[in-house]
Tab-separated table of C-alpha atoms in Angstrom:
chain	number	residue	atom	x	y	z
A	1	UNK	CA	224.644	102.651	203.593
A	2	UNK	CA	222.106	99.918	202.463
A	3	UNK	CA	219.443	100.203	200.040
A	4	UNK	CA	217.101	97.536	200.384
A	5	UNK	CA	214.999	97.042	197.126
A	6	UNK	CA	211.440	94.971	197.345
A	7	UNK	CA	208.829	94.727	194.323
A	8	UNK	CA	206.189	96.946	194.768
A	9	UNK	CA	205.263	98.930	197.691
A	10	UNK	CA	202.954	96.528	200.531
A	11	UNK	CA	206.514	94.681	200.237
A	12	UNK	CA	208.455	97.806	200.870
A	13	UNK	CA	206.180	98.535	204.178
A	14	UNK	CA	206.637	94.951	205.494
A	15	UNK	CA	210.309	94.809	205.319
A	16	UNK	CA	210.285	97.829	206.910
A	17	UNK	CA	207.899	97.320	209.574
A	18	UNK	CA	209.645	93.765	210.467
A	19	UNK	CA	212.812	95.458	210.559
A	20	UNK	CA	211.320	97.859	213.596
A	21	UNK	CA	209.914	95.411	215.134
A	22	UNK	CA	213.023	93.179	215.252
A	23	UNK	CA	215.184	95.969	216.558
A	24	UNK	CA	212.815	96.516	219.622
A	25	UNK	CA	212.910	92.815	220.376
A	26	UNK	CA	215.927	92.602	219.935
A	27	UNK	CA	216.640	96.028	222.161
A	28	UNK	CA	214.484	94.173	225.118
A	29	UNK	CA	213.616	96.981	226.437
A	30	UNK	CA	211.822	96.988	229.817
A	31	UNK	CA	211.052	99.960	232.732
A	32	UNK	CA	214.659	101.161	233.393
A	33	UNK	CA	215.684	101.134	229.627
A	34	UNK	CA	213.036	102.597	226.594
A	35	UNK	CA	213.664	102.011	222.966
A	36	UNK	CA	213.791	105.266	221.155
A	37	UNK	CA	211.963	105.372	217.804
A	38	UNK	CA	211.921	108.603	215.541
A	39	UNK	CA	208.765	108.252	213.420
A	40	UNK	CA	207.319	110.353	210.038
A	41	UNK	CA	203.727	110.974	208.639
A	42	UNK	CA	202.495	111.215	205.305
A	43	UNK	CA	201.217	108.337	202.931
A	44	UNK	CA	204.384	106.481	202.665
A	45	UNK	CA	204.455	104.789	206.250
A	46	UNK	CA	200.744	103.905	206.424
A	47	UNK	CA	201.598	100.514	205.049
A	48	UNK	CA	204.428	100.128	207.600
A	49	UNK	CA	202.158	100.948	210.880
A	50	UNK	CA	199.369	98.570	209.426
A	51	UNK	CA	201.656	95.998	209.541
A	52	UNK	CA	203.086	97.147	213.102
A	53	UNK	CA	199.562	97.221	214.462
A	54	UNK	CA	199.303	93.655	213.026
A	55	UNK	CA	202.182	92.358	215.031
A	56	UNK	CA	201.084	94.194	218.083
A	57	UNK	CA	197.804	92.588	217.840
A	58	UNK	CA	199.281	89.295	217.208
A	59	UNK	CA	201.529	89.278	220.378
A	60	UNK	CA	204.498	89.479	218.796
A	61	UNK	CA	205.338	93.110	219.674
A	62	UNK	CA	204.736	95.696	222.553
A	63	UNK	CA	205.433	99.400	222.855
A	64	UNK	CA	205.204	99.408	226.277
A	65	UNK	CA	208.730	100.317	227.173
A	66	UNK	CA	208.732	102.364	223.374
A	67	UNK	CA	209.185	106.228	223.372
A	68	UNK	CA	208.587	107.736	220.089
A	69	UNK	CA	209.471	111.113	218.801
A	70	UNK	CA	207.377	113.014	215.776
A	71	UNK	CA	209.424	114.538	213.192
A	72	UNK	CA	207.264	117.638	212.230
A	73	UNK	CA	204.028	119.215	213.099
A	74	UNK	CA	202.190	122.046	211.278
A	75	UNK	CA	202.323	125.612	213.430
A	76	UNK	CA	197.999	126.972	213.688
A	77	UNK	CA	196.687	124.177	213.296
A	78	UNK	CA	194.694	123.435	216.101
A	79	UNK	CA	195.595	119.509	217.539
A	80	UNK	CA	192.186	117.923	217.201
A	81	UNK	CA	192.253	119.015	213.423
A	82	UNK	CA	192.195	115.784	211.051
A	83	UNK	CA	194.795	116.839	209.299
A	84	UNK	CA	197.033	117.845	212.316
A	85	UNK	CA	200.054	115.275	212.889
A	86	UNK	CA	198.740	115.229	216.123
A	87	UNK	CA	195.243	113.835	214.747
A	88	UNK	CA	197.571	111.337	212.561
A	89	UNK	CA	199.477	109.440	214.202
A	90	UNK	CA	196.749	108.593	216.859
A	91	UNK	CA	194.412	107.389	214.280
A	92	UNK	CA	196.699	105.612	212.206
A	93	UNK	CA	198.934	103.582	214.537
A	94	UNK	CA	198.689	104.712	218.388
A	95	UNK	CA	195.253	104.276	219.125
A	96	UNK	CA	195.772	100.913	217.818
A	97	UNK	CA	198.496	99.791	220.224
A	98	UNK	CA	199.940	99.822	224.183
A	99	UNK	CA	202.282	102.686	223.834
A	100	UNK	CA	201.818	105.193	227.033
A	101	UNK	CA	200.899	108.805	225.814
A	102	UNK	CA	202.925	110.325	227.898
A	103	UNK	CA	205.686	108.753	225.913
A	104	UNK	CA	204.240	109.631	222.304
A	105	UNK	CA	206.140	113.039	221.721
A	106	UNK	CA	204.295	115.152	219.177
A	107	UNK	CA	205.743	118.772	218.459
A	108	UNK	CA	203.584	121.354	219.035
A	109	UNK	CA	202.536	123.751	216.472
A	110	UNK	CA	200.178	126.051	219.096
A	111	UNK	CA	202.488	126.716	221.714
A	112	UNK	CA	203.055	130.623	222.639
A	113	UNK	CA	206.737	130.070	221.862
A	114	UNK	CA	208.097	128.123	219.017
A	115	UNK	CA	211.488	128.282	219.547
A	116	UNK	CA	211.181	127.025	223.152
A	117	UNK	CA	209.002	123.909	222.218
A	118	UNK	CA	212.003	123.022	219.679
A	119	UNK	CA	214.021	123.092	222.175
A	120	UNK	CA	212.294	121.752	224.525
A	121	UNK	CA	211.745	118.376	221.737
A	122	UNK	CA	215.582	118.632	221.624
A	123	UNK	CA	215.954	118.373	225.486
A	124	UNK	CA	213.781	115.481	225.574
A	125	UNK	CA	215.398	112.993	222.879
A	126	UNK	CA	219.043	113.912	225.053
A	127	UNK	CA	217.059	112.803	228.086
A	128	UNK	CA	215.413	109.217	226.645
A	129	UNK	CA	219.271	108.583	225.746
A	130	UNK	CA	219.176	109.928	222.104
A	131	UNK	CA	217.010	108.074	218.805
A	132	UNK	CA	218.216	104.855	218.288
A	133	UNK	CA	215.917	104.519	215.459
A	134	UNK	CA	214.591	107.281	213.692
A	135	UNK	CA	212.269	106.155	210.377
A	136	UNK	CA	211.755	109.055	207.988
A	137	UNK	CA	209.912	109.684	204.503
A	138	UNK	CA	211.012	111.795	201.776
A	139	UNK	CA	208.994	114.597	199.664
A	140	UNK	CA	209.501	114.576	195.769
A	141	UNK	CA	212.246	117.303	196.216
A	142	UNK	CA	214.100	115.272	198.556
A	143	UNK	CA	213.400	116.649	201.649
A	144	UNK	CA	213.218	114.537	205.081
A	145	UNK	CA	210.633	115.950	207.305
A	146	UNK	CA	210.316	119.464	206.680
A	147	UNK	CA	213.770	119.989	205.945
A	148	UNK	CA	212.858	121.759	202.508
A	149	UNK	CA	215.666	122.387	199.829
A	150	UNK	CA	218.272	124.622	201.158
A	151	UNK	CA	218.348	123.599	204.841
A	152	UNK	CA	221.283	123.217	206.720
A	153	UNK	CA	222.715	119.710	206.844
A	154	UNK	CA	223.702	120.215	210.761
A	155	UNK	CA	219.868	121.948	211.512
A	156	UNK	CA	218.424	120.851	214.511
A	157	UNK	CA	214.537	121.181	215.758
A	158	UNK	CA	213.397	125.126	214.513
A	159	UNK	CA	210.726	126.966	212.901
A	160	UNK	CA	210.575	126.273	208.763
A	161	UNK	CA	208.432	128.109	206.295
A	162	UNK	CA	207.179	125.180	203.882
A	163	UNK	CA	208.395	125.457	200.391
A	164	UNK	CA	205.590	125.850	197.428
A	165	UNK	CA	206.097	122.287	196.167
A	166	UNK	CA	205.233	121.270	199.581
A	167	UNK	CA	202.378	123.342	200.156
A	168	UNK	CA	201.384	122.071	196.646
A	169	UNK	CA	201.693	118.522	197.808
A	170	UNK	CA	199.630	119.109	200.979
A	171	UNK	CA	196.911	120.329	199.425
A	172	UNK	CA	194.600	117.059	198.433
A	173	UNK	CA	194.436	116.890	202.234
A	174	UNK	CA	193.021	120.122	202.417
A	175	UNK	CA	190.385	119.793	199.582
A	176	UNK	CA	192.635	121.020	197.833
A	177	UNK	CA	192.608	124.510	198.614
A	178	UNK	CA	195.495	126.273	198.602
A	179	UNK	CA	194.812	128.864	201.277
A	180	UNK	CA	193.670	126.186	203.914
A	181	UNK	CA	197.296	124.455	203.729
A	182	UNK	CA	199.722	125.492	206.584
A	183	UNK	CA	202.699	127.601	205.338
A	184	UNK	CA	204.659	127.217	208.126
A	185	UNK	CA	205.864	123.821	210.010
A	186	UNK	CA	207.811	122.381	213.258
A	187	UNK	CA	210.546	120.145	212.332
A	188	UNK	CA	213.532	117.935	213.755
A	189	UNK	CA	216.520	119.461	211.881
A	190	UNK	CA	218.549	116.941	209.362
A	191	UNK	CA	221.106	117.191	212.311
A	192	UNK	CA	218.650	115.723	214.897
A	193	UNK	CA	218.007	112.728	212.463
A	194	UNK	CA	221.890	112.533	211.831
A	195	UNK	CA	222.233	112.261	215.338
A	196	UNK	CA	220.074	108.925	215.346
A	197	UNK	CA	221.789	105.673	215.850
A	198	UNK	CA	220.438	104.268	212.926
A	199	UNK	CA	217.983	105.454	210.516
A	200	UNK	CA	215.279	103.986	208.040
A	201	UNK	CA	214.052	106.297	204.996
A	202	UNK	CA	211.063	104.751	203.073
A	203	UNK	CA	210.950	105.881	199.585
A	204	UNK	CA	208.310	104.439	197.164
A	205	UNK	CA	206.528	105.407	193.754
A	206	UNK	CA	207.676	106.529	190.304
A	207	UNK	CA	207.586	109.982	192.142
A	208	UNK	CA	210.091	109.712	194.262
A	209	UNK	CA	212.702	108.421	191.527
A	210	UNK	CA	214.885	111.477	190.698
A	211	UNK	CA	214.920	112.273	194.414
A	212	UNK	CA	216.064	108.609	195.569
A	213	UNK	CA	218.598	108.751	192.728
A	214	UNK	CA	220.091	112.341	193.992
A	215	UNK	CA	220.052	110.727	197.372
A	216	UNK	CA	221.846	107.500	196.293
A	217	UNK	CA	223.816	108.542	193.538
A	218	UNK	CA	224.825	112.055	194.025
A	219	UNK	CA	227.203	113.718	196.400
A	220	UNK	CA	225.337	115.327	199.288
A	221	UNK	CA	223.911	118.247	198.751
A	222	UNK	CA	221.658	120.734	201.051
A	223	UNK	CA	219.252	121.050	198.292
A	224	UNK	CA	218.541	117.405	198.566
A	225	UNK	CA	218.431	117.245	202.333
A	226	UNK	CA	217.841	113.697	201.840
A	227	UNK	CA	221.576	113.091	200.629
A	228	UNK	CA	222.829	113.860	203.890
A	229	UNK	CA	222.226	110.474	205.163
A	230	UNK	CA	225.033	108.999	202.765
A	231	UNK	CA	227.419	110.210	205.427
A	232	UNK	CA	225.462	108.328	208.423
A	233	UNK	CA	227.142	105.216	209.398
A	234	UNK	CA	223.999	102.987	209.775
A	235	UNK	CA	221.473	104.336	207.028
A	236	UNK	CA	218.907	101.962	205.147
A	237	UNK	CA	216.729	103.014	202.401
A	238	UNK	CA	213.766	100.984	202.020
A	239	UNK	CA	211.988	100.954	198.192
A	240	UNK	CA	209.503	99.558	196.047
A	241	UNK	CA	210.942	99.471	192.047
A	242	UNK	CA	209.198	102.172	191.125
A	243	UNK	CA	211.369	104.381	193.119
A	244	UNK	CA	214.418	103.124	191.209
A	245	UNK	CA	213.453	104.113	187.773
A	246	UNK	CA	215.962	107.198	187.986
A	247	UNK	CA	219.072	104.789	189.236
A	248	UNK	CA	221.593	103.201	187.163
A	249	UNK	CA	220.830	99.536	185.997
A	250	UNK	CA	224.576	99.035	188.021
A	251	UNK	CA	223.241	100.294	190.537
A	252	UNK	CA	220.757	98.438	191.178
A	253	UNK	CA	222.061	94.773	190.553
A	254	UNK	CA	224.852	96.003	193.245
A	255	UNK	CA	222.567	96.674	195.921
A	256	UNK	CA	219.977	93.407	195.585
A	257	UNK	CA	223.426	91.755	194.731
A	258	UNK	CA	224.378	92.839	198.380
A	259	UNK	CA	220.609	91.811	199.552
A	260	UNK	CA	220.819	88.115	198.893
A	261	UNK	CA	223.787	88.711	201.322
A	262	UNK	CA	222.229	90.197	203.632
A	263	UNK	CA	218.983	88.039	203.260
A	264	UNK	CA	221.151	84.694	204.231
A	265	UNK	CA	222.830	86.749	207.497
A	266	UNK	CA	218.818	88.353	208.254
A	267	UNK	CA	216.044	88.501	206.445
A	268	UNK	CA	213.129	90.254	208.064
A	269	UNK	CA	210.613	89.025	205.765
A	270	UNK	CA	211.420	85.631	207.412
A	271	UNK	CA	213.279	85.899	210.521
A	272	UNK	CA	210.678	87.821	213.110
A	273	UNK	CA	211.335	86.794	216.229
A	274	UNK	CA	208.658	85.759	218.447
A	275	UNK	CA	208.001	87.560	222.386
């Protein structure tokens, strides 16, 4: 496990977004062989998709031969409704670059049964070859994609009634009325993200502290879904330093004492490789 600690959070979403970008270069991927990426919503990975629309803009990156896979969508909400993850991620990163739709796979929260779009989402990452990079977020309470407190560690895509925090959260993008949030969600189990070849969780803000130190320094526990990923041979968290407020000083000074080794082997903030 890594735990890669930048200053403040536009740092946090660069490092992150370089990092994506070199793994699909460095994948090459190309008609006969699609780089799998596992993506989140939310506010925390606006920052990174800026920056991956920047490269794609740039040149230095395609999504072309990319398949992406959603991690959660709300159930009644109709698609074309802004807050819809649907309605998301097209306006905030794949409007804005060449990835196919057909190969943008969004869970849907309208079909007339649930349980067969689950695993239906589950049939199609075993048929693109299985996630070789799935990038996930974290709620206060520690939970990765709608995983909420509670969920089983080996859960795979289902049906999840949202937990109050949650629906709490949700609500200043809802006007913040209560009885227009969802209650009820699609989500990848923490099994389907365990499953991933490597994953990326972006943590940042003074918010996100106590659940970034139960992920970090904690044993894993399925009330912090989030620690789950301790056991995951190729895990990187990404954070600003207000997300390490809850960690021991040791702690820290061990992991950027292992970045300036890592920085010298690769650095994304300064190795990008060019198409």
């Amino acid at each position: 496990m890594r735990l890669v600690i930048l200053d403040d959070y536009a740092l946090a979403s660069e490092w992150a977004a370089k990092y994506i970008c070199n793994r699909i270069i460095q994948f090459n991927p190309g008609p006969d062989k699609y780089f799998t990426l596992g993506l989140p919503t939310g506010s925390t990975p606006l920052g990174c998709y800026k920056k991956l629309i920047e490269y794609h803009k740039n040149g230095d990156l395609s999504f072309k031969y990319v398949k992406t896979f959603n991690m959660d969508e709300y159930v009644g909400l109709p698609r074309d409704h802004p807050e819809s993850y649907h309605s998301y991620m097209w306006n905030n990163f794949f409007k804005h670059i060449d990835i196919d739709p057909n190969n943008a796979h969004i869970l849907d929260g309208n079909a007339t049964d649930l349980q067969v779009e689950c695993d239906e989402f589950e049939r199609k990452i075993e048929e693109a070859g299985g996630i070789e990079l799935f990038v996930g977020g974290i709620g206060p309470d520690g939970h990765i994609a709608f995983n909420e407190p509670g969920s089983s560690l080996v859960s795979r895509t289902r049906l999840k009634t949202l937990a109050m925090d949650t629906i709490l959260a949700n609500a200043k993008y809802f006007d913040g009325n209560l009885s227009k949030v969802p209650t009820m969600a699609l989500t990848v189990g923490v099994g389907t993200v365990m499953d991933a070849r490597e994953v990326m969780i972006l943590i940042t803000g003074a918010h996100k502290a106590f659940a970034l130190y139960k992920a970090i320094e904690e044993g894993v526990n399925h009330m912090w879904t989030v620690s789950a990923f301790q056991q995951h041979p190729r895990t990187i968290f990404v954070c600003d330093e207000d997300a390490t407020l809850e960690l021991r000083v040791k702690t820290v000074k061990y992991f950027k004492g292992l970045m300036h080794v890592h920085n010298k082997l690769v650095d994304p903030l300064h190795s990008m490789k060019k198409n």
